[in-house]
Every structure is written in structure tokens, then in C-alpha cells.
mmCIF file of C-alpha atoms in Angstrom:
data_model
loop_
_atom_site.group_PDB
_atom_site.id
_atom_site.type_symbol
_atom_site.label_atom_id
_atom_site.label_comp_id
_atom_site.label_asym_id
_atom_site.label_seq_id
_atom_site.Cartn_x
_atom_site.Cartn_y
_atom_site.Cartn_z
ATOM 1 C CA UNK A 1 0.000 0.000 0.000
ATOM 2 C CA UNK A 2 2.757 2.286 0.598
ATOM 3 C CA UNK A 3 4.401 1.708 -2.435
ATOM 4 C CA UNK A 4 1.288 2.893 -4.236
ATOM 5 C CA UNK A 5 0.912 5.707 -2.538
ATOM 6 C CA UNK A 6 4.364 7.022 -3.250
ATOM 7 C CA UNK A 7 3.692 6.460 -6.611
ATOM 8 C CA UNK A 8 0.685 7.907 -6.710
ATOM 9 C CA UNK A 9 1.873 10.847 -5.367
ATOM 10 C CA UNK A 10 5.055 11.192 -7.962
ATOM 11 C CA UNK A 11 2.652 10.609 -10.607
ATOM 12 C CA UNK A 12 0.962 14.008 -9.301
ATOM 13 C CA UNK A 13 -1.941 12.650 -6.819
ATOM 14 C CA UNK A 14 -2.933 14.486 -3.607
ATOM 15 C CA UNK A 15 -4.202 11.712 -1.384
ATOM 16 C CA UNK A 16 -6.226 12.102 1.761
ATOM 17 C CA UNK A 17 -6.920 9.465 4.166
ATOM 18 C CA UNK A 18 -9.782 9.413 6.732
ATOM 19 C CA UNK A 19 -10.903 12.241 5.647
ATOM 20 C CA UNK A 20 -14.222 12.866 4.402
ATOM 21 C CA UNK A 21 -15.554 15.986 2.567
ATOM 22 C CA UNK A 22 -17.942 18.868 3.539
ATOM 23 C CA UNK A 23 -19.473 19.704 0.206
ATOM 24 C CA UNK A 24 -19.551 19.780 -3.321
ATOM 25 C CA UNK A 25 -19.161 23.087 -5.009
ATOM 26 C CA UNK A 26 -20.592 24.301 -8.352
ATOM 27 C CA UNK A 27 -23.567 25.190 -10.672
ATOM 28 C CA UNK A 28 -23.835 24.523 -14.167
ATOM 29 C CA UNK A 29 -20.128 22.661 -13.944
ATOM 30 C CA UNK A 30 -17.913 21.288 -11.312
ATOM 31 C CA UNK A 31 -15.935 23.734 -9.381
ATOM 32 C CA UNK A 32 -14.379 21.474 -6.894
ATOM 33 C CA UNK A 33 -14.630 19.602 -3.272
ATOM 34 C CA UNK A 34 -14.187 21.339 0.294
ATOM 35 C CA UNK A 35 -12.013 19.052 2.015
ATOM 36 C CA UNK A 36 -11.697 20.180 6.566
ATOM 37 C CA UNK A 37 -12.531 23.387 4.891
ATOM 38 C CA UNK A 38 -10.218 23.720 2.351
ATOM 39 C CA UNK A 39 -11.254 23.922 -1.521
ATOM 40 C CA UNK A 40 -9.820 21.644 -4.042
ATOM 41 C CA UNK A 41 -10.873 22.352 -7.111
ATOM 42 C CA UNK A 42 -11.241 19.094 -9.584
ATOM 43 C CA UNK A 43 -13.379 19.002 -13.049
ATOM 44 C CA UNK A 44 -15.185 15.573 -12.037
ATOM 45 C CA UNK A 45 -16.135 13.642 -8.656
ATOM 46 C CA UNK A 46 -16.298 10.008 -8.383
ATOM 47 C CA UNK A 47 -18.039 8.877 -4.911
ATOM 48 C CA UNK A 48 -16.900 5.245 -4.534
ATOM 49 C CA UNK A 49 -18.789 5.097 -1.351
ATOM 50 C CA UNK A 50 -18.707 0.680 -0.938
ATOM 51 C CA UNK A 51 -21.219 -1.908 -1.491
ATOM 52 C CA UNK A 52 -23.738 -4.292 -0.743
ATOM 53 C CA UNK A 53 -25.231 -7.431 -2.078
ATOM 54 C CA UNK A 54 -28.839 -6.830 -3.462
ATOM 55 C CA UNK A 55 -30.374 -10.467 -2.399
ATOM 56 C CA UNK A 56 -34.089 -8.951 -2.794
ATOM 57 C CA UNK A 57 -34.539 -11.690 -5.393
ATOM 58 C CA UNK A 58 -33.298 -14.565 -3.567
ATOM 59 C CA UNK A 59 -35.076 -13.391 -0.208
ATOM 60 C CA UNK A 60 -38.607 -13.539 -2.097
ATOM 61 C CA UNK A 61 -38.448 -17.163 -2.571
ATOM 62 C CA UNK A 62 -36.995 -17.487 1.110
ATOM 63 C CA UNK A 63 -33.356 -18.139 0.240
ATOM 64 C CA UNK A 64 -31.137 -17.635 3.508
ATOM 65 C CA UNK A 65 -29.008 -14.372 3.812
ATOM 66 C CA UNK A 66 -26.213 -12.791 5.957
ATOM 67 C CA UNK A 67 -25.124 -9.187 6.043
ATOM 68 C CA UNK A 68 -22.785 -10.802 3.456
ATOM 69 C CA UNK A 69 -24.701 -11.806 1.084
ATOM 70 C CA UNK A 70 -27.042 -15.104 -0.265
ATOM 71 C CA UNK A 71 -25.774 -17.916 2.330
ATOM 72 C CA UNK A 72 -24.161 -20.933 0.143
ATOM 73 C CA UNK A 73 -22.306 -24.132 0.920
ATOM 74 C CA UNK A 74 -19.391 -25.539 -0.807
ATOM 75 C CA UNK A 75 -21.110 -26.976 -3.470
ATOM 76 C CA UNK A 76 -22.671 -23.583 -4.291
ATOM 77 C CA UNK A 77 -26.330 -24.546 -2.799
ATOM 78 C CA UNK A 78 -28.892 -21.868 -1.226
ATOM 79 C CA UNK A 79 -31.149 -23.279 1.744
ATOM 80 C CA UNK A 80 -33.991 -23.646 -1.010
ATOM 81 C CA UNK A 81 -33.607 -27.027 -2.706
ATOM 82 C CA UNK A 82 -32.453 -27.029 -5.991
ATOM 83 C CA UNK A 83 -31.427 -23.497 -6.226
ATOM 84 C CA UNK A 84 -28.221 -22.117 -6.714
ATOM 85 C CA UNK A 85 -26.441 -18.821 -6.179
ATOM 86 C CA UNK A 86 -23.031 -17.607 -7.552
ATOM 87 C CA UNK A 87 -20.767 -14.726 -8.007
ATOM 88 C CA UNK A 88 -20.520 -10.905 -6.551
ATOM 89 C CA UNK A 89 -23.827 -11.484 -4.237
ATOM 90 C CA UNK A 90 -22.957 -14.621 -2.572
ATOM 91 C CA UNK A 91 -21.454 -15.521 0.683
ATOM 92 C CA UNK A 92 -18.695 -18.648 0.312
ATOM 93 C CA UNK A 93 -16.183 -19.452 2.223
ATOM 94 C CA UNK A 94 -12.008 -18.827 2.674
ATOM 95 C CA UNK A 95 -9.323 -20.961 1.370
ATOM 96 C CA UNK A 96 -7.868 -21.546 4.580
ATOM 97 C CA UNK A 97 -10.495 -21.569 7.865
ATOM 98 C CA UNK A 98 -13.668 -22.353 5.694
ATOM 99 C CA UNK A 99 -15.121 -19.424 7.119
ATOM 100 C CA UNK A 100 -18.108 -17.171 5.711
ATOM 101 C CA UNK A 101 -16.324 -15.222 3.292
ATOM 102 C CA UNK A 102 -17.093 -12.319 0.378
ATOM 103 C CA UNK A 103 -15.407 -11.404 -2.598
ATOM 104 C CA UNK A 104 -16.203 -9.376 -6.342
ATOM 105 C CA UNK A 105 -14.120 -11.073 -8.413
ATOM 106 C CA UNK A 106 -14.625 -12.746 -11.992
ATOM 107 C CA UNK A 107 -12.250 -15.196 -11.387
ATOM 108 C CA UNK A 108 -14.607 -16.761 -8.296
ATOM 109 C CA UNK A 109 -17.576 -16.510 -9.762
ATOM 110 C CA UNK A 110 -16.634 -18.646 -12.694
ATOM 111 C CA UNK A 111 -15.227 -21.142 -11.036
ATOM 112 C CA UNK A 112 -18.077 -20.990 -8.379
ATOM 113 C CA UNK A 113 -20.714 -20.985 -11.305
ATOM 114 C CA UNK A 114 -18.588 -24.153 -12.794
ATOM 115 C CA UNK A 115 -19.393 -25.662 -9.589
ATOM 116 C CA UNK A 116 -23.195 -24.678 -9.041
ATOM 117 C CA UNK A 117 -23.331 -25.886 -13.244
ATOM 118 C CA UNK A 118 -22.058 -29.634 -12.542
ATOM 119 C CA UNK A 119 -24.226 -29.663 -8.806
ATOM 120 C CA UNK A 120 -27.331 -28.756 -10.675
ATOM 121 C CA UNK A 121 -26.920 -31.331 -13.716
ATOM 122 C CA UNK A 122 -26.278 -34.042 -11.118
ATOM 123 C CA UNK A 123 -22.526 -34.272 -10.606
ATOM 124 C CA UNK A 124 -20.756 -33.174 -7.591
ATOM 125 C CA UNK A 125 -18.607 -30.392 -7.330
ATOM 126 C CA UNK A 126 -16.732 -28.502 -4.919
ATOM 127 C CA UNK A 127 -15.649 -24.852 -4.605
ATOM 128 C CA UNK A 128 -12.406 -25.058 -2.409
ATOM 129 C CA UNK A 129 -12.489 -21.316 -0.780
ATOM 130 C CA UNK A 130 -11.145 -17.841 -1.824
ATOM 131 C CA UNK A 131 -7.663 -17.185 -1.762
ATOM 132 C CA UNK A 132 -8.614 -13.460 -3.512
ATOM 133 C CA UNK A 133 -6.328 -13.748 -6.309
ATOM 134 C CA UNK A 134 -6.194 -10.390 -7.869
ATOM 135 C CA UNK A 135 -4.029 -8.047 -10.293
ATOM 136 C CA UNK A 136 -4.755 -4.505 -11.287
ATOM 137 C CA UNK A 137 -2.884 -1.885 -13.018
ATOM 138 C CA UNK A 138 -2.108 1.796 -11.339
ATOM 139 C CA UNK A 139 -0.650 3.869 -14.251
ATOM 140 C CA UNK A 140 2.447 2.300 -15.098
ATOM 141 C CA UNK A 141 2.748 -0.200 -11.948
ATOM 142 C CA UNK A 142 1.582 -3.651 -11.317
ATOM 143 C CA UNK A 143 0.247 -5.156 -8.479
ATOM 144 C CA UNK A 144 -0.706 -8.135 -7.561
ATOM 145 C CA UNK A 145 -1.380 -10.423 -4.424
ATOM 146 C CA UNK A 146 -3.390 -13.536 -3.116
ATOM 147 C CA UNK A 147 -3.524 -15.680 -0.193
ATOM 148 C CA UNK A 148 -3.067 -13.843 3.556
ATOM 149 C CA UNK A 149 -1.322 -11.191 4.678
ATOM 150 C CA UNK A 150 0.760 -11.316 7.621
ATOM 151 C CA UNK A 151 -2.023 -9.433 9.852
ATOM 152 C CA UNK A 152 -4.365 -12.154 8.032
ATOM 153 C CA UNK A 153 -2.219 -15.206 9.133
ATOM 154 C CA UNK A 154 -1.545 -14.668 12.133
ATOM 155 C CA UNK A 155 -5.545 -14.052 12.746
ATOM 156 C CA UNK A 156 -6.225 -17.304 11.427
ATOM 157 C CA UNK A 157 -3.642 -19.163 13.859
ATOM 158 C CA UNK A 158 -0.828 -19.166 12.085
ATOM 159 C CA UNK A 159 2.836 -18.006 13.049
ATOM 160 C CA UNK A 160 3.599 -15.976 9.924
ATOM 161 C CA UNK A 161 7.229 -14.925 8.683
ATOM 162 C CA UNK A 162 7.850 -13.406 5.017
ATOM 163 C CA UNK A 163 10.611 -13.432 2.436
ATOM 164 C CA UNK A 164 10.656 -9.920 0.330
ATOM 165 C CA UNK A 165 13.425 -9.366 -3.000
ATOM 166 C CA UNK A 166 13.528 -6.504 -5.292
ATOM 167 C CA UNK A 167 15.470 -7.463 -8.604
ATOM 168 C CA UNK A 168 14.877 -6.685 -12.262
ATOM 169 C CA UNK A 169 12.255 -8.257 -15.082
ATOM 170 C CA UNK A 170 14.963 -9.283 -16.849
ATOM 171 C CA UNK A 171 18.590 -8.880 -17.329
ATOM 172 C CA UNK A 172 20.245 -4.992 -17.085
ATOM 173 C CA UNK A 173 21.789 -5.152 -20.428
ATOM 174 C CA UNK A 174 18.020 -6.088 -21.986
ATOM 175 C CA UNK A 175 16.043 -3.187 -23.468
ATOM 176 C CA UNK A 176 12.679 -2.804 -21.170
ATOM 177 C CA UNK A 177 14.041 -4.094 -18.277
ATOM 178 C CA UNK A 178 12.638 -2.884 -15.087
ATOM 179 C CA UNK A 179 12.537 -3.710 -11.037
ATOM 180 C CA UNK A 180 9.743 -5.967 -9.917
ATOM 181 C CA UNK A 181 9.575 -7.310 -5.899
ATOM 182 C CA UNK A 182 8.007 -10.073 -4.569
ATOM 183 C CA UNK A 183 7.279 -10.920 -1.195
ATOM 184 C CA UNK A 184 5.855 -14.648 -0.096
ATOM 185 C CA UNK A 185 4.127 -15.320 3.208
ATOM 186 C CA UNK A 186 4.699 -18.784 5.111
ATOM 187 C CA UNK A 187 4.360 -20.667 7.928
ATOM 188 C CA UNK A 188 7.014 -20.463 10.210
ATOM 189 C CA UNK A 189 6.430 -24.082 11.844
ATOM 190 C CA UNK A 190 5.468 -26.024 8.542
ATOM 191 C CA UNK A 191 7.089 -23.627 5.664
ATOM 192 C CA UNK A 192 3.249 -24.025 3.978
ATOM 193 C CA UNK A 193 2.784 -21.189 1.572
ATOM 194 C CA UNK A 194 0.209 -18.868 2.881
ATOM 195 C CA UNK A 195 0.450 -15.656 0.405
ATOM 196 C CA UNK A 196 1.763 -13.180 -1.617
ATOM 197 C CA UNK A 197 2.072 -9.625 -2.835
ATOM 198 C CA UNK A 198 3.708 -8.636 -5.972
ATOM 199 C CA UNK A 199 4.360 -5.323 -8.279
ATOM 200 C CA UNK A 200 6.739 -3.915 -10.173
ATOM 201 C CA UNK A 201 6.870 -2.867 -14.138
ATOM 202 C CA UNK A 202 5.447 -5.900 -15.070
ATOM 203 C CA UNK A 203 5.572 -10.017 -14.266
ATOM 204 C CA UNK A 204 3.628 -9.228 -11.096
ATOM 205 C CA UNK A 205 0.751 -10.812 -11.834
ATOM 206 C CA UNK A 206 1.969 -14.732 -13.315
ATOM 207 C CA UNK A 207 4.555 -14.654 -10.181
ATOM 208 C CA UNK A 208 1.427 -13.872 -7.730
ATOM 209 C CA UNK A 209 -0.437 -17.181 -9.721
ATOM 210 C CA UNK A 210 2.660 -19.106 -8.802
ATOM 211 C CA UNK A 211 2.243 -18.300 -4.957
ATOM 212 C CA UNK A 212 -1.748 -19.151 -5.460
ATOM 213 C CA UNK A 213 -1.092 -22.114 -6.688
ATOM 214 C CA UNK A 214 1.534 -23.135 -4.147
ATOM 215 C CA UNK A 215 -1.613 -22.384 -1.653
ATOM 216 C CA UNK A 216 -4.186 -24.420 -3.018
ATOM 217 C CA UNK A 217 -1.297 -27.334 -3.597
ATOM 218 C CA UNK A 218 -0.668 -27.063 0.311
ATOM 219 C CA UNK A 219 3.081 -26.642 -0.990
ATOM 220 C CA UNK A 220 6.497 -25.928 1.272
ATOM 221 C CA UNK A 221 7.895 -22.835 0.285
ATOM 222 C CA UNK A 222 11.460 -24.650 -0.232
ATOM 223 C CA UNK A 223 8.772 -25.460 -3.381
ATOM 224 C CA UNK A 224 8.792 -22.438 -4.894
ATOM 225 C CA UNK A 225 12.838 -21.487 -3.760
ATOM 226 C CA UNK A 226 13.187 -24.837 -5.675
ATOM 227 C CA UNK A 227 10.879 -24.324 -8.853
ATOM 228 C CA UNK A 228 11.997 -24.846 -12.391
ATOM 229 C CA UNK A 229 11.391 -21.403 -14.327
ATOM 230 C CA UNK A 230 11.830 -20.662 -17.986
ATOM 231 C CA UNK A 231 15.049 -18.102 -18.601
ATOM 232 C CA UNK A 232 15.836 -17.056 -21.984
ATOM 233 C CA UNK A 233 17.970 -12.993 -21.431
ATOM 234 C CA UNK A 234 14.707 -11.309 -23.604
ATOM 235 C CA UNK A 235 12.481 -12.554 -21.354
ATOM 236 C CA UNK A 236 13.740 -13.388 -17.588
ATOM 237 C CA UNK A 237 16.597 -13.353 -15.487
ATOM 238 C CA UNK A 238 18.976 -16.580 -14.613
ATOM 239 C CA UNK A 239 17.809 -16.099 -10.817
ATOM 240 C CA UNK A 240 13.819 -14.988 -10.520
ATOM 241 C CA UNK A 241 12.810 -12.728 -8.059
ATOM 242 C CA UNK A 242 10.575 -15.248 -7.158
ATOM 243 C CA UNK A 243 13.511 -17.469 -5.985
ATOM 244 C CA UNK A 244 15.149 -14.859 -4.265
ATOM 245 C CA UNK A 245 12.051 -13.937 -2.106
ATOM 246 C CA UNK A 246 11.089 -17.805 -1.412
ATOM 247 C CA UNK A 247 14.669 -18.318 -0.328
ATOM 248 C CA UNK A 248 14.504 -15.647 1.888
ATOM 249 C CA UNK A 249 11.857 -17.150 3.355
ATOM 250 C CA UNK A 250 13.002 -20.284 3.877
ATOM 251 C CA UNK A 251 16.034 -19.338 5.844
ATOM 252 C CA UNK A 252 13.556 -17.628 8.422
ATOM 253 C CA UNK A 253 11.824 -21.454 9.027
ATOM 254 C CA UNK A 254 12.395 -23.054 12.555
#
């Protein structure tokens, strides 16, 4: 989060946390926002003030809801017999604890509707949990993480310790080359992968995939310190950040 910020900022941004705004100023166009009563003037406003499931639908035909959303099990099933529920209004469950869980992204709810599609014809399916796998673009920068944070781990019972390395895309002498870092989340007792965070100029995103998939695989991070990558000079370095971070890790196990 930091590391956005600062970027944000060098890109030209005035951020303000916590801090709401008094009014919105202007007639026939936008003059700007009053901000602890201070004008900053701005052509548009976006209010991006949250949201909420809308489970009016499901509730008229007596489907169970939370505050979170349409309740479902594992295999994607509402209370009502033979109806199913899927994607941004649902309430699922984490990767890790099993525990009623949230999430808007269209990732999930295709492999949740996948599940609720094979269920319904018969079969039997299961929707393993949400590690919220995710990758987004701020100007220039990629970011990327999945799995727990450290706060997150160590809320679910875990005793969390991390492995963080800054190196380049590819090698120096390569045109485009630019720094990426990765840092992976394990275990300190078992060395089991339990997340990742990722940005940089690009790559963030398929190293992020690698951590998710050392999650659902219940993987050691010695795993990932150990994996095979592809390295051709245009492309990668000899050494992956990836590696680096993992093996950073690992020298932090008990």
C-alpha cells in the first residue's frame, strides 16, 4: 500500500486518508470539493462510497441471507432445494479456515458458477475457498497479491514470517528491463505457503499465480525457492525474483 501511494503521489496525486468531505461546489459545472474546509478544485467527482449485495430476489423465494450476502455451501447450494447462487452477491467461504467469506471477483464466480453448473446437472462439485487472487494496473505499476497477509495469518492461527526481493524483469543489459519485488508469506512451523504480494513494471501478476497455486497445492515454500522457471535474457533473469524472495523465506523457518 505504501508503495502505491508514493507512486501515486510522484505521478501528481494528492491523497487524503480518513478524511471525508464537507461539500460539493458548483452550478452549471464542477468547481471542486471542500475538504476540513479547504477547496480543491477538480473538473469531475467520483463517490466510490462501498457496497452491498442486493439479495431482494433470492429473499422472495426465502433463500437464507447474511449481512454478506445469499448464504451458500461448498457446493454452491442456497437453503432452497435445488437453487443455486453464484458470483458478486454470494457468501462462500475462505481458502484456509472455511469461514463465511465475500469477494467481487470474476475469477470466483466462474469457477463458483462451474461448480453450481455440474451440482445442478447431477454431478458433484466442490468450490475449495477464496484465496482473492487479484491483479490490477495503477498507471504504469503492477500489483498483484493472493492468499493472507501477515495481519491475516496470524488471525487465522498461524505463526507468519515473510521473504521480500527486489530485482529486475529481466537482465540490465536487456532493453525494457525494469525492477519488480516479490514478497511470499509462510508458515514459520510447517514452511506451507500462505500468500503473496507482488508489483513492479510488469511479471507481477503470473509470479502472484505461482504463490496461489503453491496455496491451493498445500506446498512448502522450499517449493517455490526450488521451482523450475523458464530463462531465456529477452524474457527473464537466470535467478527470478521469485527465488530470491522464497529463499529468503526459507532461511527464516524453525
Amino acid at each position: 500500500g505504501e508503495v502505491v501511494r508514493e507512486y501515486l503521489v510522484a505521478q501528481g496525486f494528492h491523497l487524503h486518508f480518513g478524511d471525508g468531505f464537507d461539500e460539493v461546489r458548483g452550478g452549471e459545472r464542477m468547481e471542486g470539493v471542500v475538504i476540513k474546509g479547504e477547496l480543491t478544485p477538480c473538473d469531475v467527482a467520483v463517490m466510490a462510497v462501498g457496497n452491498r449485495a442486493n439479495t431482494d430476489l433470492a429473499k422472495t423465494i426465502g433463500v437464507e441471507c447474511s449481512g454478506k450476502g445469499i448464504v451458500t455451501d461448498t457446493g454452491m447450494r442456497t437453503s432452497v432445494d435445488g437453487v443455486f447462487a453464484v458470483g458478486d452477491c454470494v457468501q462462500t467461504v475462505d481458502f484456509f479456515k472455511k469461514e463465511p467469506h465475500t469477494m467481487w471477483l470474476a475469477t470466483s464466480a466462474y469457477k463458483q458458477g462451474q461448480v453450481a453448473g455440474v451440482n445442478a446437472a447431477g454431478g458433484e462439485a466442490e468450490y475449495d475457498g477464496a484465496l482473492d487472487t487479484l491483479v490490477t494496473h495503477v498507471g504504469g505499476l503492477e500489483v498483484a497479491a493472493c492468499g493472507l497477509t501477515t495481519a491475516q495469518a496470524k488471525e487465522a492461527g498461524f505463526d507468519p514470517m515473510n521473504g521480500k526481493a527486489k530485482s529486475l524483469t529481466k537482465p540490465h543489459y536487456m532493453p525494457g528491463s525494469g525492477d519488480i519485488t516479490v514478497k511470499v508469506i509462510a508458515d514459520r512451523a510447517t514452511g506451507r505457503v500462505l500468500g503473496g504480494q507482488a508489483f513492479g513494471d510488469a511479471g507481477a501478476a503470473w509470479r502472484v499465480n505461482l504463490i496461489g497455486l503453491a496455496i491451493k497445492g498445500g506446498m512448502h515454500v522450499r517449493a517455490l525457492a526450488n521451482a523450475e522457471l523458464a530463462y531465456t535474457p529477452p524474457v527473464s533473469e537466470t535467478y527470478d525474483v521469485l527465488h530470491m524472495a522464497s529463499e529468503f523465506a526459507l532461511r527464516r523457518l524453525k
